[in-house]
XYZ file of C-alpha atoms in Angstrom:
527
model
C 62.809 93.482 129.585
C 66.839 95.140 130.777
C 68.792 91.938 133.114
C 69.470 93.808 136.032
C 72.654 93.616 138.168
C 70.205 90.996 140.707
C 69.661 88.561 137.655
C 73.243 88.237 136.774
C 74.106 88.041 140.222
C 70.975 85.021 140.134
C 71.855 83.755 136.748
C 76.093 82.852 138.483
C 74.499 81.268 141.357
C 73.081 78.964 139.352
C 75.449 78.095 137.220
C 78.069 78.159 139.703
C 76.384 75.690 142.176
C 75.738 73.597 138.980
C 79.681 73.032 139.349
C 79.760 69.858 136.939
C 76.248 69.802 135.064
C 75.985 73.470 133.863
C 74.503 72.378 129.873
C 71.113 71.818 131.159
C 71.674 75.841 131.924
C 71.729 77.316 129.362
C 69.201 80.461 129.956
C 70.531 82.159 133.076
C 74.096 81.835 130.806
C 72.341 83.365 128.199
C 70.903 85.341 130.720
C 74.399 86.689 131.324
C 75.035 87.226 127.653
C 72.171 89.514 127.669
C 74.613 91.372 130.548
C 76.141 93.702 127.641
C 72.826 95.371 126.800
C 72.964 97.127 130.415
C 74.362 99.856 132.493
C 78.013 100.056 132.833
C 77.619 97.760 136.909
C 75.484 95.027 134.391
C 78.646 94.920 131.128
C 81.573 94.527 133.918
C 79.584 92.010 136.083
C 78.543 90.203 132.588
C 82.793 91.334 131.346
C 83.698 89.113 133.699
C 80.920 86.209 134.183
C 80.893 85.483 130.369
C 84.409 84.068 130.098
C 83.814 82.162 133.372
C 81.159 79.254 131.831
C 82.602 80.104 128.689
C 84.056 76.551 128.033
C 80.820 74.485 129.352
C 78.568 76.467 126.163
C 80.142 75.490 123.217
C 76.454 76.087 121.490
C 77.265 79.726 122.723
C 80.340 80.780 121.943
C 80.470 82.625 119.202
C 77.351 84.236 121.390
C 79.437 84.774 124.487
C 82.727 85.991 122.191
C 80.617 87.981 120.062
C 79.000 90.190 123.886
C 82.419 90.461 125.555
C 83.591 92.210 122.158
C 81.222 94.264 122.308
C 82.266 95.607 125.942
C 85.790 95.668 124.353
C 84.209 98.617 122.466
C 81.683 100.415 124.973
C 82.187 103.817 125.747
C 83.769 103.348 128.772
C 87.030 102.446 128.719
C 87.241 100.971 132.786
C 84.691 98.213 130.869
C 86.339 97.769 127.955
C 89.735 97.551 130.414
C 88.108 94.390 132.361
C 86.483 93.074 129.067
C 90.014 93.143 127.669
C 91.836 91.563 130.638
C 89.456 88.705 130.586
C 89.822 88.543 126.641
C 91.828 85.580 126.885
C 89.970 83.031 129.121
C 88.597 82.779 125.081
C 91.271 81.672 124.214
C 91.279 77.619 123.605
C 91.620 75.997 120.578
C 90.284 77.285 117.321
C 89.080 80.369 118.688
C 93.243 81.380 119.509
C 94.102 83.037 116.073
C 89.875 84.827 116.897
C 91.174 85.982 120.009
C 95.187 87.014 118.606
C 93.686 88.707 115.611
C 91.015 90.720 117.941
C 94.098 92.128 120.522
C 96.027 93.001 117.256
C 93.324 95.409 116.385
C 92.489 96.758 119.702
C 96.236 97.357 119.481
C 95.010 100.554 117.648
C 93.491 102.523 121.101
C 95.490 105.473 121.799
C 94.338 105.265 126.037
C 97.508 104.425 127.917
C 96.102 102.189 130.279
C 94.347 100.400 127.223
C 97.105 100.070 125.083
C 98.914 97.641 127.864
C 96.450 95.935 129.293
C 95.596 94.629 125.160
C 99.839 94.082 124.919
C 99.492 91.381 128.775
C 97.009 89.806 127.290
C 98.646 89.343 124.594
C 101.103 88.041 126.609
C 99.292 85.223 128.129
C 97.674 83.799 124.570
C 100.881 83.707 124.016
C 102.215 82.190 126.593
C 98.485 79.301 125.620
C 99.373 79.116 122.515
C 102.671 81.059 120.887
C 102.130 80.107 117.277
C 98.302 80.180 117.120
C 99.132 84.304 118.252
C 101.401 85.314 115.368
C 98.961 83.682 112.983
C 96.572 86.409 114.216
C 99.617 89.175 114.344
C 100.211 88.209 110.813
C 97.525 88.186 109.987
C 96.474 91.911 111.051
C 100.253 93.128 110.108
C 99.958 91.893 106.496
C 96.409 91.903 105.860
C 94.880 95.608 108.700
C 94.916 98.828 108.686
C 98.341 100.951 108.902
C 98.273 101.677 112.684
C 97.179 98.160 113.296
C 100.032 97.289 111.335
C 102.331 99.416 113.280
C 101.499 98.748 116.624
C 102.446 94.490 115.502
C 105.772 95.221 114.357
C 106.673 97.247 116.852
C 104.942 94.649 119.679
C 106.783 91.375 118.291
C 110.149 93.785 117.877
C 109.589 94.330 121.734
C 108.302 91.583 123.724
C 109.095 88.019 121.678
C 112.373 88.356 122.873
C 111.100 88.695 126.481
C 109.455 85.367 125.739
C 110.801 82.928 127.708
C 112.282 78.853 125.616
C 109.078 76.981 125.821
C 106.998 79.938 124.776
C 109.333 80.386 121.267
C 110.419 76.670 120.494
C 112.177 75.906 117.144
C 108.709 75.208 116.246
C 107.856 78.560 116.449
C 110.616 80.666 115.381
C 110.817 79.009 111.924
C 106.609 80.523 111.519
C 108.628 84.107 112.501
C 110.414 84.452 109.795
C 108.456 82.607 107.471
C 105.852 84.809 107.662
C 108.268 87.983 108.223
C 110.246 86.884 105.060
C 106.454 87.666 103.103
C 106.334 90.749 104.918
C 109.334 92.116 103.879
C 107.967 91.885 100.839
C 106.321 95.170 101.053
C 107.414 97.136 104.357
C 108.517 100.627 104.609
C 111.824 101.261 105.966
C 111.028 101.742 109.738
C 109.066 98.436 109.678
C 112.433 96.629 107.772
C 114.132 97.310 110.675
C 112.034 96.557 113.298
C 110.956 93.232 111.453
C 114.839 92.575 111.381
C 115.053 93.430 114.763
C 112.680 90.645 115.340
C 114.368 87.237 113.447
C 117.734 89.306 114.624
C 116.792 87.999 118.273
C 115.815 84.049 117.416
C 117.654 82.047 118.397
C 116.984 79.874 115.501
C 119.282 82.301 113.305
C 122.156 82.304 115.685
C 124.457 80.035 113.428
C 126.318 80.250 110.943
C 124.007 79.778 108.208
C 121.398 81.023 109.604
C 122.753 84.557 109.824
C 123.798 84.280 106.135
C 120.097 83.609 105.963
C 119.381 86.993 107.216
C 121.993 88.866 105.553
C 120.781 87.335 102.118
C 116.869 88.734 103.830
C 118.939 92.220 104.046
C 120.460 91.578 100.085
C 116.887 91.624 98.855
C 115.456 94.161 99.949
C 119.009 97.051 99.356
C 118.929 95.819 95.283
C 122.659 95.317 95.051
C 121.482 93.877 91.109
C 120.684 97.604 90.579
C 122.870 100.766 89.594
C 122.450 102.565 92.439
C 120.965 106.228 91.142
C 122.741 108.562 93.373
C 120.523 112.062 93.321
C 117.273 109.795 95.361
C 117.900 110.113 98.259
C 115.272 106.923 98.245
C 117.762 105.295 96.683
C 120.594 106.336 99.159
C 117.958 105.876 102.400
C 117.421 102.525 101.432
C 120.951 101.499 101.009
C 122.044 103.208 104.349
C 120.025 101.778 106.155
C 119.801 98.345 104.809
C 123.636 98.173 104.518
C 123.325 98.671 108.688
C 120.789 95.896 109.262
C 123.878 93.362 107.532
C 126.268 95.473 109.348
C 125.249 93.469 113.393
C 125.400 90.359 110.656
C 129.453 89.711 109.289
C 131.884 87.599 110.679
C 134.559 85.707 109.535
C 131.668 82.823 108.268
C 129.174 85.801 107.166
C 131.161 87.916 104.287
C 130.668 91.418 103.608
C 131.467 91.003 99.782
C 128.893 91.536 98.431
C 128.323 95.213 99.998
C 131.542 96.202 99.697
C 131.785 95.600 96.194
C 128.545 97.504 95.585
C 130.417 99.972 97.023
C 133.777 100.796 95.789
C 131.659 99.857 92.538
C 128.332 102.110 92.793
C 129.250 104.121 96.221
C 132.839 105.534 95.458
C 132.408 106.321 91.709
C 129.683 108.795 93.164
C 130.635 109.974 96.313
C 130.998 113.778 95.816
C 127.088 113.505 94.364
C 124.883 111.231 97.035
C 122.023 113.342 97.901
C 121.668 112.891 101.974
C 117.718 112.286 102.896
C 118.265 113.542 105.668
C 119.478 117.596 105.571
C 122.210 117.356 108.984
C 123.653 114.607 107.567
C 127.448 114.489 106.655
C 126.279 111.942 103.607
C 129.354 111.130 102.753
C 131.922 110.187 105.976
C 128.191 108.761 106.420
C 129.263 105.605 103.559
C 132.399 104.964 104.390
C 131.875 104.996 107.571
C 130.009 101.927 106.564
C 132.456 100.729 104.506
C 134.758 100.999 106.199
C 132.979 98.798 109.219
C 132.011 96.621 106.665
C 135.410 95.838 105.024
C 137.227 93.759 107.448
C 134.654 91.102 106.430
C 135.560 91.184 102.867
C 135.980 87.771 101.696
C 137.471 86.423 98.394
C 136.610 89.168 95.368
C 135.996 88.836 91.966
C 137.714 92.572 91.235
C 139.923 92.662 94.096
C 142.315 94.745 91.729
C 139.899 97.517 90.069
C 137.794 97.739 93.699
C 141.257 98.665 95.683
C 142.407 100.681 92.426
C 139.082 103.019 93.123
C 139.835 103.202 96.762
C 143.190 104.115 95.975
C 141.957 107.082 93.514
C 139.472 107.732 96.848
C 141.804 107.706 99.294
C 144.343 110.565 96.960
C 141.324 112.760 96.444
C 141.416 113.447 100.262
C 145.075 113.380 100.810
C 145.860 117.048 98.452
C 149.370 117.510 97.467
C 151.486 120.272 99.564
C 151.013 123.107 98.435
C 152.755 125.992 96.152
C 155.702 128.789 97.363
C 155.609 132.076 96.587
C 159.191 133.043 95.497
C 160.361 134.247 98.691
C 160.370 130.362 99.436
C 157.684 130.294 101.946
C 153.763 128.993 102.017
C 151.148 130.665 100.698
C 148.626 130.211 104.263
C 145.322 131.117 102.437
C 146.749 127.929 99.664
C 146.895 125.607 102.338
C 144.559 122.694 102.706
C 142.697 121.360 104.745
C 142.872 117.731 105.444
C 139.712 115.850 106.425
C 140.762 113.432 108.574
C 137.605 111.470 109.755
C 137.424 111.216 105.839
C 140.922 109.483 105.716
C 140.857 107.469 108.614
C 138.247 105.373 106.812
C 139.530 105.900 103.356
C 143.179 104.183 104.650
C 141.668 101.352 106.872
C 139.395 100.184 104.154
C 142.593 99.621 102.043
C 144.105 98.727 104.890
C 142.329 95.747 104.681
C 141.486 94.792 101.315
C 145.056 95.421 100.786
C 145.907 92.237 102.411
C 144.690 91.085 100.021
C 147.118 91.555 97.267
C 150.120 92.797 99.021
C 151.687 93.867 96.200
C 149.369 95.709 94.799
C 151.505 99.183 95.571
C 154.240 97.620 94.392
C 152.853 95.577 91.356
C 149.746 97.502 90.161
C 150.255 101.533 90.970
C 152.890 103.437 88.253
C 156.314 104.496 89.536
C 154.831 108.347 88.491
C 151.354 107.356 90.512
C 153.650 105.663 93.623
C 155.415 108.296 94.432
C 152.948 111.218 94.440
C 151.463 108.630 97.133
C 154.148 108.929 98.844
C 154.060 112.890 98.612
C 150.760 113.456 99.566
C 151.047 110.713 102.252
C 153.938 112.515 104.090
C 152.057 115.424 103.974
C 149.514 113.827 105.858
C 152.065 112.834 108.008
C 153.666 115.855 109.227
C 150.391 117.948 109.363
C 148.898 115.045 111.556
C 151.809 115.539 114.466
C 151.450 118.612 114.823
C 147.022 117.994 114.998
C 148.177 115.243 117.644
C 150.137 116.741 119.158
C 148.011 120.346 120.073
C 145.251 117.710 121.148
C 147.893 115.602 123.907
C 149.215 119.295 125.092
C 144.821 120.572 125.374
C 143.825 117.141 126.975
C 146.832 116.873 129.379
C 146.454 116.059 132.671
C 142.475 115.702 132.128
C 140.723 113.275 133.944
C 137.359 112.368 134.717
C 134.237 114.974 134.599
C 136.776 117.577 132.890
C 137.306 115.006 129.602
C 133.696 114.241 129.394
C 132.905 118.048 128.260
C 131.706 118.345 125.135
C 134.623 120.495 123.244
C 136.444 117.958 125.430
C 134.478 114.176 124.048
C 135.253 116.095 120.546
C 139.301 116.409 121.405
C 138.943 112.788 123.335
C 137.765 111.435 119.436
C 139.588 113.891 117.579
C 142.420 112.094 119.077
C 141.457 108.660 118.375
C 140.810 109.643 114.795
C 144.956 110.785 114.403
C 146.898 108.522 116.006
C 144.320 105.944 113.747
C 145.676 106.966 110.551
C 149.573 106.972 112.167
C 149.852 103.962 112.718
C 148.181 102.765 109.692
C 150.669 105.595 107.407
C 153.342 104.082 109.238
C 152.411 100.645 107.421
C 152.256 102.598 104.140
C 155.491 104.429 104.431
C 156.988 100.197 105.336
C 159.057 99.069 101.979
C 157.278 96.552 101.013
C 154.361 98.045 102.470
C 153.115 96.243 106.260
C 149.154 95.688 106.292
C 149.865 94.045 110.420
C 148.430 96.936 112.343
C 144.873 97.002 114.104
C 143.295 99.473 115.186
C 139.582 100.379 116.245
C 138.184 102.995 114.286
C 137.665 105.893 116.578
C 133.694 105.602 116.539
C 133.396 101.714 117.713
C 134.138 100.603 120.726
C 137.950 99.127 121.762
C 138.426 95.552 121.431
C 140.791 94.405 124.395
C 142.104 91.722 122.222
C 143.100 93.646 119.663
C 146.666 95.764 119.791
C 147.402 97.952 121.531
C 148.700 101.465 119.224
C 152.433 101.827 119.368
C 153.966 104.422 121.617
C 153.901 108.411 120.525
C 156.518 108.115 117.750
C 158.366 111.963 117.195
C 158.068 114.057 113.910
C 161.080 113.385 111.991
C 160.067 109.384 113.188
C 156.447 109.262 110.920
C 158.460 112.153 108.760
C 160.974 110.241 107.590
C 158.746 106.748 107.150
C 160.048 105.306 111.135
C 161.969 102.034 111.389
C 160.969 100.979 108.312
C 163.543 99.215 106.342
C 163.858 101.741 103.263
C 163.938 105.450 103.835
C 161.205 107.112 101.527
C 162.589 108.289 98.186
C 164.529 112.288 98.795
C 161.723 114.799 98.247
C 161.166 118.440 97.395
C 162.934 120.693 99.802
C 159.087 122.332 100.421
C 157.725 118.642 101.776
C 160.361 119.140 104.580
C 159.009 121.565 106.611
C 155.865 122.591 108.730
C 154.123 123.156 107.467
C 149.929 122.291 107.900
C 148.379 124.682 110.996
C 145.479 121.891 111.845
C 141.579 124.081 112.034
C 140.421 124.533 114.691
C 136.737 122.869 115.862
C 137.507 120.103 112.385
C 136.080 117.122 114.652
C 132.872 119.369 116.056
C 130.399 117.811 113.213
C 132.540 114.817 111.994
C 133.575 112.605 115.049
C 131.164 109.894 117.337
C 128.560 106.928 116.268
C 126.361 106.297 113.531
C 122.688 108.166 114.649
C 121.594 107.962 111.460
C 119.283 104.774 111.725
C 117.746 106.917 114.884
C 115.788 108.295 111.713
C 113.723 105.860 111.198
C 112.935 104.527 108.803
C 113.347 104.801 104.223
C 111.494 108.313 102.717
C 107.782 107.245 101.309
C 105.614 104.502 102.200
C 105.592 100.629 100.856
C 106.574 98.687 98.550
C 109.604 96.679 97.552
C 110.505 99.959 95.750
C 109.146 101.681 99.558
C 106.155 102.888 97.438
C 102.724 102.971 98.832
C 100.428 100.400 100.216
C 96.840 100.663 99.456
C 94.986 101.429 101.847
C 93.174 99.365 104.285
C 89.789 98.955 105.369
C 88.425 100.760 108.208
C 86.395 99.930 111.493
C 85.819 96.167 113.082
C 86.368 92.885 110.952
C 86.561 90.442 113.363
């Protein structure tokens, strides 16, 4: 005979009146458990009554949890939400792992209100037993079906940082780190990004040693011991993603040497043949930006001269020679090369940073003809740069507030940052001997107050002659003395601004150390 509302209230009254002496009233609790087989009203009452007396009947614990789980899978979403809301009351002792496992599986719901309730219940049991809750979450991440795994990882990446220190103790954080390392053995790119966000926020890893451990995690994923296949977009994608994750971890004490070395030895030689994982991404500029950002944190480098030479060679490729004169002594406009300011900013900055470690590179490691060629290119670029700087300043003169927020003017503002940066770095290299003392903020990075302010605006003549250097640059052919560069319009429209690539998600393909596919997961309830 089906249990009625009256039966449930009668049994509830019996148990409530018994106060601390409930054990003789096992039959009354069984009636409440049987309420899950009734209609919607009976189920709603059972969802509330079962957890209230759960701890008083340990011999019926399994039956009680299973009854509540039946309600968590009911067709009526309101009943499911009520049952899920009460689940934390079962999270005692040995049951915590099971309840956490169940709640993690319930994250796969597509109902927003139900999903929010599952999140709230998970947070509630975190405060009861954080380590036990994490055990359930990581169990599903490692063994659960894909949708559950995905949502459990997202839960960790968004919710752990909101928990107080008395919940996220050192022991708990150590557990998170240990379990995350297991998961990282088999991840997609998106999962890798989210899991790095999880461990990067752990207080226990905010030390120099902790950050070094995080860098080691990224190095393992980046496969820096393998040669780069520039034609494989997955390989290029992996390197970009890993480098982006490592960047915030680098400092004067946590060095970027392995990444910078890899970029110099494997990426720069293949720069023009890199296959972009995303059609609209300027892969060459993306790579050069990453290298520039890492270079200030490079430590002692085993093959410094060779790597500096590679940077120097690549810089020469992006710094053209002046065009040849035609018979009447004028330059042919059609032959005038384009000056790729964004690329040159990155390469010059990287060369400038590594050059500090070998300041006599240009004087002693580069032969005279090559150095002369470099100075010709440098001076030609500098003069074209001055034309562009003047045009930008005229275009932006008097504009403030909203006028600077238009797309066109935003481009011009960043373009001015780029050209000013190159201007400062070129002036350093015009010194004799070359200087590596100036400090700039890369055009796509926020300005640091502690960094030096850019020098006052130099004149075209000043930069062309090497400014206030002690020794003038060697006299060059007459054709290089003219102001010949007319910069193209809209040059920076597709190449400026912050990195946006990271937001695109993860590595292409599925999971695996090579980001190959993980096996299919079982479906259905496994709790």
